[in-house]
Amino acid sequence: MVAGFFSIHSLNRSMHLNEEVERFDRKILENIDSLSLLLAKLHAEALMSALPIQKKISLIPKGGKSGISAQTYFSALEHFSISQIKQQNLLKHLQSLKQEWEAYLALRKKLLDALKNGGTNEFQKLLPSYMITYNNLTHNLTDLKHHYMQEFSTHADDLREQAMNSFYIGIVIAISTLILLFFLLMEVNTINRKLQSYLEENESFQKRLASANKALTKYSEELENEVKKRTDEALEHLMKNPLTKLHNRLSFIKRLEKNSKASVAIFNIDRFQSYNDLFGAKVGDKIIQEYAAYLRQTIPYLYEIYHLQGDEFAIIEPDKKASATFLAMVKRVAELVSEFHYTDENGSFMLQASVGVCIDEKQPLTKADIALKKAKNSSESLVIYSENLIKKQQYLENITMTKVLSKAIKEDRIVPYFQPILDTKTQQVHKYEVLARLIDENGLVIPPAHFITLAKQIKLYSDLTKIIFEKAMQSIEEHDLNLSINLSADDIHHRPTRDYIIDRLAMSGSSDRVTFELLESEEAQNYEEISAFIHRVKQYGVKIAIDDFGSGYSNFAKILKLKVDYIKIDGSFIKKIDTDADSREFTEIMHKLANTYNLKTVAEFVADEAIYNTVRTIGIDFVQGYYFGKPKPLHEILNKEEAQPDEAPKKGDSQNRYEIQDMIWD
């Protein structure tokens, strides 16, 4: 093929040479000859003007293009190109000839003017100079023609040489190719023999590989068991409150998971925060410890006491048959603990308590908490949950919020807010998490905790997901942002929503900037469907994070099978990591396990510098929280970046830990 190319190139060069010859004859020789004829005509006219028999004898040469001026011929000669270097020499020669032509025309005019005015003496003086100029011009025209012919001859020789070189190269390549093919054919037999040997070795290798895979499968199962064991051990460390040594909220929730219904009582010290603020945290901790000991003395040992949070304690009775006995016992205990006396160097004072109870209910913790809030906001120290307790109020709230939510969707007032996630190594923004907000008609920003549950009940949840996802994708495509977007199991199981997300990713050229955060605590209806969804979106470059890891007790090995990229450790561990050894130990274990499988870790709820320094010491890869910035509208973030393009988000002041409760809105 290469030889053929050079042969065609040689033929093309030959044809080009013929075209150049024709062009040279037409553009150069004809124009120089026309100049010579024009010069002869002008000279003849001048001589005829001097002869008395001018009307009888015609001395004008025939032929030539008498109607065309010399400037036309000179212009044609100037625009003829052979090569850059040679063309410069020809143009200099041609320019000189033009000057001589102009000098000849000027002298001819003087000669004719003298003859016309009867100046015989003047005519005789000018005639010799005129004849010399005419002869020189004639001679120079001949030289110019020879000069052009000489330069073009050299140019033509170059073209012939190039054509011959291409021809010879083609022949050499053709011969070389034939020789190479000969040796290649000789090598084919050798390669065939080697290939046969390779196939035999490959068969042996496949057998060894099958054996290795079997051993690897066994090792993976052992590793999965070890991971589960270590995860369970880490969770066990987190089951007790370090202040009271009682089982904590995590342990309580785990106990509730084993029962569809149960009876629960929650005990809460009234106005405890006032005592804590007045006398300090140490006195507050002492009150909690003594109150826990008092409950232990008052409540029968048959019941496990759980320290849910702060000044809140709970007991549970899962047996429906014992619910009447449980209620009677709780009433007696409520009377005893309603007046708890505490004495220290600050004096002696009495603490009252409120009790919320639910009897044999689904979601007993939530309903007991509703009863507790009713007790704290009324004169009763003990309130038992009933449907009538919240039904009317809840209906009114739902009706109002349904109108607000529907109108907000219609008027495009569901908007994304963005919270920065920082790289602990570079301390620069790595990406932003997208969080939904509802802007009411008065401009009030409403967090999702107030409308997400209702949206699911009234079948608007998928609309919210599509709105936030579409606006997030637009932000990515317009501003080159890296965004982390929350998806629930409901979104993935809902086929229209799932198809919408996949189609939108397929149409975007920026889908590799998307991370989907899946809640680990959500129960998946179809685990295989979630796995298939993750596999599909990863084809577009999407990354996957498991959100709130540690809150749902999922098997770590099961999560590994989803091929996730990030583990976001649940904020309940992070927000007390600098003061609670168990939380820190759990976080360290999860981080080490994640590193083992090349997963990145993210710490949420980083609310102050102490927490940040702790997670950075552990080696957590990314951090997120109010210490670095609250969720904001995109325009505020972009304006700040324009004002300070090279700075990371300014870290916020250390804040009271109670403000962290705001973060559960997201």
XYZ file of C-alpha atoms in Angstrom:
666
model
C 0.000 0.000 0.000
C 2.877 2.360 0.800
C 4.581 1.506 -2.496
C 1.355 2.237 -4.372
C 1.091 5.550 -2.552
C 4.568 6.602 -3.740
C 3.772 5.468 -7.309
C 0.594 7.547 -7.347
C 2.563 10.425 -5.827
C 5.157 10.135 -8.644
C 2.422 10.152 -11.319
C 0.814 13.151 -9.657
C 4.172 14.979 -9.745
C 4.512 14.274 -13.486
C 1.037 15.587 -14.216
C 1.787 18.643 -12.113
C 4.932 19.267 -14.184
C 2.930 19.207 -17.429
C 0.455 21.657 -15.968
C 3.318 23.941 -14.879
C 4.776 23.906 -18.432
C 1.439 24.842 -19.948
C 0.940 27.548 -17.353
C 4.434 28.911 -17.971
C 3.894 29.125 -21.737
C 0.531 30.833 -21.248
C 1.404 33.184 -18.406
C 5.067 34.091 -19.152
C 6.132 33.571 -22.726
C 2.917 34.908 -24.240
C 2.969 38.008 -22.016
C 6.671 38.774 -22.672
C 6.095 38.335 -26.427
C 3.070 40.633 -26.182
C 5.231 43.242 -24.410
C 7.786 42.987 -27.214
C 5.071 43.479 -29.865
C 3.624 46.417 -27.923
C 7.072 48.007 -27.688
C 7.586 47.541 -31.427
C 4.191 49.118 -32.100
C 4.960 52.149 -29.932
C 8.359 52.552 -31.564
C 6.859 52.281 -35.048
C 4.232 54.891 -34.233
C 6.965 57.231 -33.006
C 8.990 56.767 -36.209
C 5.900 57.259 -38.404
C 5.210 60.538 -36.686
C 8.646 61.756 -37.847
C 8.241 60.662 -41.498
C 6.450 62.868 -44.082
C 5.028 59.777 -45.804
C 3.469 58.457 -42.633
C 0.027 58.213 -44.147
C 1.218 56.191 -47.069
C 3.520 53.624 -45.421
C 2.533 51.457 -42.462
C 5.432 50.471 -40.183
C 3.300 49.101 -37.348
C 3.994 45.365 -36.770
C 1.001 43.145 -37.169
C -0.200 40.766 -34.486
C -0.260 41.233 -30.709
C -3.043 42.487 -28.475
C -3.013 46.161 -29.318
C -5.948 46.902 -27.026
C -4.194 45.792 -23.864
C -1.810 48.102 -21.936
C 1.690 47.157 -20.798
C 0.504 47.266 -17.162
C -1.732 44.216 -17.792
C 1.251 42.177 -19.022
C 3.458 43.306 -16.153
C 0.729 42.414 -13.655
C 0.392 38.906 -15.127
C 4.174 38.461 -14.883
C 4.234 39.638 -11.253
C 1.539 37.133 -10.199
C 3.247 34.144 -11.722
C 4.977 32.126 -8.944
C 7.684 29.482 -9.240
C 9.169 29.409 -5.736
C 9.691 31.971 -2.973
C 13.440 32.415 -3.381
C 13.499 32.430 -7.186
C 10.409 34.591 -7.368
C 12.221 37.355 -5.462
C 14.982 37.466 -8.086
C 12.483 37.516 -10.962
C 10.448 40.270 -9.341
C 13.545 42.435 -8.920
C 14.379 41.937 -12.594
C 10.776 42.652 -13.604
C 10.676 45.792 -11.439
C 13.794 47.095 -13.089
C 12.267 46.455 -16.511
C 9.085 48.325 -15.520
C 11.175 51.335 -14.574
C 12.965 51.214 -17.936
C 9.581 50.931 -19.680
C 8.314 54.009 -17.863
C 11.536 55.870 -18.741
C 11.089 54.863 -22.394
C 7.475 56.095 -22.426
C 8.502 59.410 -20.869
C 11.298 59.922 -23.438
C 8.974 58.896 -26.282
C 6.437 61.472 -25.121
C 9.081 64.215 -25.075
C 10.159 63.189 -28.549
C 6.630 63.327 -29.935
C 5.899 66.636 -28.145
C 9.039 68.195 -29.725
C 8.002 66.960 -33.138
C 4.478 68.252 -32.691
C 5.672 71.701 -31.608
C 8.073 71.974 -34.562
C 11.194 71.772 -32.470
C 13.448 70.072 -35.038
C 16.603 70.762 -33.085
C 15.076 69.396 -29.884
C 13.832 66.300 -31.790
C 17.321 65.655 -33.172
C 18.821 65.951 -29.686
C 16.329 63.505 -28.137
C 16.351 60.960 -30.968
C 19.730 59.310 -30.105
C 18.743 58.928 -26.435
C 15.381 57.550 -27.472
C 16.943 54.960 -29.779
C 19.409 53.846 -27.091
C 16.585 53.498 -24.549
C 14.472 51.571 -27.050
C 17.318 49.213 -27.908
C 18.145 48.633 -24.230
C 14.513 47.929 -23.437
C 14.253 45.488 -26.338
C 17.410 43.743 -25.196
C 16.201 43.600 -21.564
C 12.876 42.107 -22.591
C 14.816 39.326 -24.256
C 16.948 38.914 -21.102
C 13.815 38.789 -18.939
C 12.394 36.042 -21.134
C 15.639 34.073 -20.854
C 15.717 34.674 -17.075
C 12.177 33.322 -16.654
C 12.964 30.351 -18.875
C 16.150 29.602 -16.943
C 14.422 29.782 -13.529
C 11.485 27.698 -14.725
C 13.857 25.117 -16.180
C 15.481 24.725 -12.762
C 12.031 24.483 -11.159
C 10.940 21.851 -13.689
C 14.103 19.841 -13.005
C 13.226 19.865 -9.294
C 9.745 18.575 -10.027
C 11.123 15.818 -12.270
C 13.611 14.801 -9.583
C 10.867 14.636 -6.939
C 8.698 12.511 -9.233
C 11.573 10.107 -9.926
C 12.463 9.916 -6.223
C 8.866 8.983 -5.370
C 8.943 6.343 -8.106
C 12.227 4.832 -6.873
C 11.060 4.851 -3.247
C 7.897 3.010 -4.272
C 9.950 0.341 -6.035
C 12.257 -0.064 -3.016
C 9.319 -0.346 -0.622
C 7.573 -2.897 -2.855
C 10.698 -5.063 -2.993
C 11.264 -4.683 0.766
C 7.642 -5.650 1.419
C 7.965 -8.814 -0.618
C 11.122 -9.765 1.280
C 9.411 -9.018 4.609
C 6.385 -11.129 3.669
C 8.677 -14.000 2.869
C 10.252 -13.883 6.313
C 6.863 -13.390 7.973
C 5.567 -16.564 6.355
C 8.563 -18.375 7.761
C 7.725 -17.008 11.221
C 4.082 -18.082 11.041
C 4.972 -21.731 11.398
C 7.137 -20.945 14.409
C 4.309 -18.898 16.004
C 1.812 -21.712 15.402
C 4.056 -24.131 17.226
C 4.459 -21.696 20.127
C 0.696 -21.065 20.209
C 0.006 -24.769 20.571
C 2.423 -24.898 23.466
C 0.759 -21.840 25.034
C -2.709 -23.411 24.801
C -1.479 -26.445 26.639
C 0.066 -24.263 29.357
C -3.141 -22.202 29.563
C -5.219 -25.306 30.209
C -2.913 -26.186 33.066
C -3.134 -22.616 34.375
C -6.947 -22.694 34.321
C -6.919 -25.733 36.535
C -4.595 -24.003 39.007
C -6.761 -20.858 38.848
C -9.903 -22.835 39.707
C -8.130 -24.219 42.732
C -6.987 -20.728 43.754
C -10.545 -19.356 43.365
C -11.853 -22.054 45.643
C -9.282 -21.116 48.273
C -10.078 -17.413 47.806
C -13.809 -18.045 48.274
C -13.099 -19.814 51.524
C -10.866 -16.946 52.645
C -13.555 -14.375 51.730
C -16.139 -16.211 53.831
C -13.749 -16.303 56.772
C -12.991 -12.604 56.297
C -16.702 -11.751 56.138
C -17.277 -13.603 59.399
C -14.363 -11.759 60.985
C -15.682 -8.392 59.787
C -19.132 -9.181 61.208
C -17.592 -10.273 64.491
C -15.523 -7.087 64.812
C -18.497 -4.924 63.818
C -20.666 -6.562 66.478
C -17.902 -6.062 69.055
C -17.637 -2.383 68.148
C -21.395 -1.938 68.453
C -21.405 -3.682 71.807
C -19.016 -1.009 73.134
C -21.571 1.614 72.172
C -24.516 0.075 73.960
C -23.909 1.789 77.326
C -23.922 5.421 78.400
C -20.475 6.350 79.800
C -21.982 8.654 82.478
C -24.526 6.323 84.089
C -23.257 2.956 82.778
C -26.840 2.173 81.781
C -27.761 0.822 78.366
C -28.182 3.722 75.933
C -30.577 4.721 73.164
C -28.938 2.433 70.590
C -29.419 -0.522 72.865
C -33.025 0.528 73.525
C -33.817 0.785 69.793
C -32.224 -2.593 69.152
C -34.419 -4.075 71.877
C -37.521 -2.494 70.276
C -36.667 -3.972 66.876
C -37.421 -7.433 68.237
C -41.057 -6.517 68.998
C -43.778 -5.201 66.728
C -45.599 -3.818 69.794
C -44.471 -2.939 73.307
C -45.236 -0.833 76.379
C -42.768 1.976 77.120
C -42.396 4.570 79.873
C -40.079 7.600 79.556
C -38.933 9.550 82.650
C -37.681 13.111 82.189
C -36.438 15.622 84.799
C -38.359 18.898 84.535
C -36.317 22.043 83.801
C -33.061 20.111 84.052
C -31.351 22.441 81.567
C -31.879 25.345 83.952
C -29.972 23.526 86.715
C -27.257 22.537 84.266
C -26.824 26.135 83.063
C -26.986 27.582 86.599
C -24.554 25.244 88.390
C -22.491 23.935 85.486
C -22.051 20.679 83.622
C -20.349 18.874 86.530
C -23.332 19.423 88.813
C -25.642 18.466 85.932
C -23.750 15.187 85.461
C -23.942 14.499 89.206
C -27.726 15.046 89.184
C -28.109 12.630 86.269
C -26.013 9.972 88.023
C -27.967 10.232 91.294
C -31.305 10.293 89.479
C -30.306 7.133 87.579
C -29.362 5.453 90.880
C -32.679 6.542 92.402
C -34.605 5.052 89.468
C -32.676 1.820 89.881
C -33.729 1.653 93.527
C -37.357 2.472 92.688
C -37.972 0.403 89.544
C -38.043 -3.385 90.010
C -34.904 -5.171 88.779
C -37.128 -7.119 86.429
C -36.945 -4.086 84.126
C -33.813 -2.833 82.357
C -33.387 0.948 82.663
C -32.148 2.728 79.526
C -30.457 6.142 79.514
C -31.811 7.565 76.246
C -30.173 10.999 76.312
C -29.388 13.853 78.708
C -31.998 13.736 81.454
C -34.229 11.131 79.782
C -34.614 7.485 80.883
C -36.904 4.669 79.700
C -38.111 1.167 80.521
C -39.854 -1.341 78.266
C -42.341 -4.186 78.632
C -42.681 -6.287 75.445
C -45.213 -8.759 76.865
C -48.803 -7.708 76.167
C -50.082 -9.888 79.035
C -47.962 -7.934 81.509
C -48.990 -4.484 80.240
C -51.544 -3.908 83.034
C -48.965 -4.791 85.696
C -46.426 -2.567 83.897
C -48.801 0.421 83.949
C -49.579 -0.022 87.653
C -45.855 -0.182 88.445
C -45.101 2.924 86.359
C -47.798 4.908 88.190
C -46.294 3.993 91.580
C -42.785 4.865 90.392
C -44.036 8.165 88.920
C -45.375 9.155 92.327
C -42.049 8.331 93.972
C -39.801 10.077 91.450
C -42.040 13.110 91.001
C -40.223 14.673 93.957
C -36.549 13.848 93.838
C -34.384 15.646 96.444
C -30.838 16.588 95.521
C -28.307 18.092 97.952
C -24.749 19.388 97.456
C -22.633 22.397 98.452
C -24.977 24.636 96.460
C -27.875 23.706 98.739
C -30.794 21.321 98.735
C -33.539 21.451 96.147
C -36.274 19.228 94.826
C -36.475 18.064 91.212
C -39.759 17.078 89.676
C -40.207 14.689 86.774
C -42.635 14.082 83.928
C -43.535 10.626 82.650
C -44.874 9.637 79.237
C -46.341 6.138 78.807
C -47.699 4.071 75.932
C -49.263 0.650 76.441
C -48.933 -2.130 73.857
C -48.443 0.139 70.838
C -46.553 0.053 67.561
C -43.715 2.581 67.430
C -43.867 2.769 71.234
C -40.867 5.100 71.660
C -42.396 7.760 69.419
C -45.785 7.501 71.113
C -44.364 7.522 74.631
C -42.392 10.621 73.642
C -45.620 12.283 72.450
C -47.210 11.511 75.822
C -44.117 12.897 77.608
C -44.330 16.182 75.705
C -47.990 16.425 76.642
C -47.084 15.859 80.307
C -44.342 18.513 80.233
C -46.736 21.036 78.694
C -49.561 20.342 81.151
C -50.119 20.146 84.897
C -50.114 16.340 84.830
C -46.896 14.574 85.769
C -47.908 11.343 83.980
C -49.714 11.082 80.635
C -50.718 7.860 78.870
C -50.687 7.927 75.091
C -53.971 7.612 73.194
C -54.974 8.312 69.602
C -57.163 11.210 70.727
C -54.099 12.795 72.293
C -52.611 13.820 68.950
C -55.110 12.891 66.252
C -56.921 16.216 65.952
C -53.770 18.306 66.152
C -51.931 16.043 63.740
C -54.804 16.119 61.233
C -54.873 19.908 61.291
C -51.111 20.112 60.853
C -51.190 17.612 57.982
C -53.996 19.446 56.199
C -52.115 22.728 56.469
C -48.788 21.274 55.400
C -50.409 19.410 52.479
C -51.623 22.730 51.087
C -48.248 24.379 51.708
C -46.321 21.518 50.086
C -48.585 21.189 47.032
C -48.491 24.925 46.385
C -44.703 25.055 46.873
C -44.234 22.341 44.238
C -46.572 24.131 41.830
C -44.837 27.503 42.344
C -41.301 26.039 42.213
C -40.461 26.803 45.834
C -38.730 23.481 46.532
C -35.062 24.417 46.350
C -31.691 22.776 47.018
C -29.334 24.006 49.731
C -25.652 23.080 49.661
C -23.380 22.127 52.577
C -19.605 21.809 52.010
C -17.706 18.536 52.488
C -13.981 19.148 53.033
C -10.915 17.027 52.376
C -9.040 16.724 55.680
C -5.681 16.528 53.876
C -6.012 19.618 51.663
C -8.591 21.390 53.891
C -10.330 22.428 50.667
C -13.943 21.830 49.604
C -14.186 18.395 47.973
C -17.885 18.632 47.090
C -21.259 19.777 48.456
C -24.166 17.763 49.822
C -27.534 18.742 48.338
C -30.320 19.193 50.918
C -33.982 19.966 50.195
C -35.689 23.093 51.522
C -39.253 24.432 51.169
C -39.576 28.220 50.944
C -43.017 29.279 52.177
C -44.952 32.284 50.852
C -43.393 34.538 53.507
C -39.849 33.493 52.604
C -39.436 31.226 55.634
C -37.070 28.302 54.981
C -38.670 25.004 56.094
C -36.382 21.951 56.573
C -37.422 18.525 55.220
C -38.227 17.050 58.645
C -41.490 19.039 58.462
C -42.705 17.725 55.109
C -40.838 14.570 53.971
C -42.963 12.082 55.944
C -46.160 13.800 54.821
C -44.901 13.860 51.210
C -44.588 10.072 51.300
C -48.097 9.717 52.689
C -49.722 11.931 50.017
C -47.677 10.485 47.115
C -45.591 13.612 46.456
C -42.253 12.216 47.578
C -41.151 11.168 44.079
C -41.931 14.706 42.824
C -39.604 16.153 45.483
C -36.846 13.736 44.527
C -37.092 14.645 40.822
C -37.155 18.387 41.549
C -34.071 18.340 43.785
C -32.200 15.921 41.495
C -32.894 18.004 38.364
C -31.843 21.264 40.049
C -28.717 19.578 41.378
C -27.803 18.337 37.867
C -28.327 21.840 36.474
C -25.980 23.244 39.138
C -23.364 20.634 38.211
C -23.595 21.360 34.484
C -23.631 25.164 34.849
C -20.972 25.571 37.553
C -18.826 22.374 37.376
C -19.684 21.422 40.977
C -19.180 18.015 42.577
C -22.407 17.197 44.432
C -23.597 14.506 46.821
C -27.338 13.795 46.423
C -29.502 11.827 48.880
C -31.547 8.900 47.574
C -33.853 6.702 49.614
C -34.765 3.073 49.046
C -38.213 4.362 48.022
C -36.628 6.333 45.169
C -34.871 3.242 43.830
C -37.861 0.928 44.233
C -40.150 3.462 42.501
C -39.588 2.618 38.835
C -40.589 6.001 37.263
C -38.227 7.835 39.619
C -35.458 5.295 39.046
C -35.824 5.491 35.245
C -35.902 9.303 35.362
C -32.623 9.403 37.302
C -30.870 6.939 34.977
C -32.101 8.739 31.814
C -30.974 12.120 33.180
C -27.508 10.748 33.975
C -27.239 9.241 30.496
C -28.015 12.607 28.860
C -25.535 14.557 30.997
C -21.863 14.906 30.271
C -21.145 15.610 33.942
C -22.579 12.522 35.643
C -19.109 11.646 36.981
C -19.480 14.622 39.344
C -22.458 12.963 41.113
C -22.364 10.965 44.356
C -25.543 9.247 45.562
C -25.923 8.912 49.344
C -28.026 5.885 50.369
C -29.340 5.659 53.925
C -27.942 2.565 55.658
C -30.741 2.707 58.227
C -33.520 2.409 55.607
C -35.017 -0.994 55.059
C -34.692 -2.104 51.436
C -37.638 -4.007 49.969
C -35.509 -5.529 47.215
C -31.788 -5.678 47.883
C -31.022 -7.043 44.398
C -32.855 -4.097 42.826
C -30.682 -1.637 44.743
C -27.537 -3.534 43.734
C -28.612 -3.465 40.065
C -29.317 0.292 40.285
C -25.861 0.965 41.725
C -24.228 -1.131 39.012
C -26.141 0.820 36.337
C -25.350 4.342 37.547
C -21.683 3.503 38.124
C -21.431 2.993 34.359
C -21.901 6.772 34.067
C -19.145 7.521 36.597
C -21.467 8.023 39.589
C -20.033 7.298 43.049
C -21.977 5.744 45.939
C -21.896 6.628 49.641
C -23.607 4.857 52.533
C -25.115 7.560 54.770
C -25.583 7.310 58.558
C -23.422 4.191 58.689
C -23.665 2.498 62.083
C -27.292 3.443 62.724
C -28.901 0.460 60.988
C -26.729 -2.438 62.134
C -26.194 -3.641 58.576
C -23.661 -6.312 57.900
C -20.455 -4.621 56.736
C -19.697 -7.441 54.331
C -23.156 -7.030 52.780
C -22.467 -3.356 52.166
C -19.151 -4.230 50.530
C -21.026 -6.207 47.880
C -22.727 -2.990 46.776
C -19.331 -1.664 45.574
C -19.708 1.648 47.425
C -17.049 4.386 47.397
C -17.703 6.247 50.674
C -18.823 5.402 54.215
C -20.468 8.317 56.073
C -20.205 7.480 59.761
C -23.409 8.263 61.659
C -23.414 11.646 63.389
C -24.491 10.167 66.726
C -20.942 8.817 67.065
C -19.108 11.839 65.652
C -20.794 14.552 67.746
C -19.396 13.083 70.985
C -16.216 11.529 69.624
C -13.926 13.898 71.551
C -15.504 13.042 74.917
C -16.788 9.482 74.538
C -14.154 6.723 74.288
C -16.659 4.206 72.894
C -17.682 6.520 70.063
C -14.058 7.119 69.189
C -13.245 3.409 69.274
C -16.188 2.609 67.004
C -15.140 5.321 64.542
C -11.542 4.086 64.492
C -12.680 0.512 63.818
C -14.965 1.597 60.986
C -12.220 3.746 59.460
C -9.706 0.892 59.552
C -12.199 -1.514 58.011
C -12.984 1.023 55.285
C -9.277 1.488 54.545
C -8.878 -2.273 54.239
C -11.327 -2.228 51.335
C -10.128 1.085 49.812
C -13.256 2.952 50.906
C -13.160 6.635 51.846
C -14.675 7.748 55.156
C -16.742 10.881 55.855
C -17.469 12.309 59.315
C -20.780 14.155 59.672
C -21.847 16.497 62.507
C -18.384 18.065 62.908
C -19.619 20.939 65.039
C -16.457 22.378 66.584
C -12.665 22.338 66.503
C -12.302 19.598 69.134
C -14.379 17.159 67.073
C -12.536 18.159 63.876
C -9.105 17.593 65.431
C -10.193 14.197 66.741
C -11.523 12.871 63.418
C -8.475 14.234 61.591
C -6.188 12.442 64.067
C -8.050 9.181 63.398
C -7.449 9.703 59.683
C -10.996 10.313 58.441
C -10.779 11.390 54.784
C -13.589 13.980 54.624
C -15.528 16.114 57.112
C -18.888 17.891 57.074
C -20.697 19.955 59.664
C -21.600 23.368 61.039
C -17.963 24.020 61.943
C -17.308 24.467 58.213
C -20.661 25.834 57.134
C -24.417 25.419 57.328
C -26.437 24.514 54.221
C -26.817 27.595 52.003
C -28.386 28.545 48.665
C -26.051 28.176 45.696
C -25.880 31.908 44.945
C -24.433 32.612 48.411
C -21.727 29.983 47.889
C -20.855 31.266 44.406
C -20.691 34.878 45.596
C -18.360 33.855 48.403
C -16.134 31.910 46.000
C -15.926 34.943 43.692
C -14.984 37.151 46.628
C -12.436 34.642 48.006
C -11.555 32.300 45.122
C -8.499 30.724 46.731
C -9.811 30.190 50.261
C -11.549 27.220 51.821
C -14.870 27.957 53.588
C -14.183 29.844 56.782
C -14.620 27.616 59.791
C -17.420 28.655 62.077
C -17.070 29.391 65.736
C -17.304 26.485 68.131
C -20.956 26.184 69.033
C -23.002 24.768 71.838
C -23.570 21.056 71.346
C -27.326 21.571 71.740
C -27.319 23.513 68.447
C -26.345 20.297 66.725
C -29.947 19.208 67.041
C -30.650 21.511 64.102
C -28.665 19.172 61.879
C -31.144 16.326 62.215
C -33.424 18.313 59.917
C -31.304 16.972 57.048
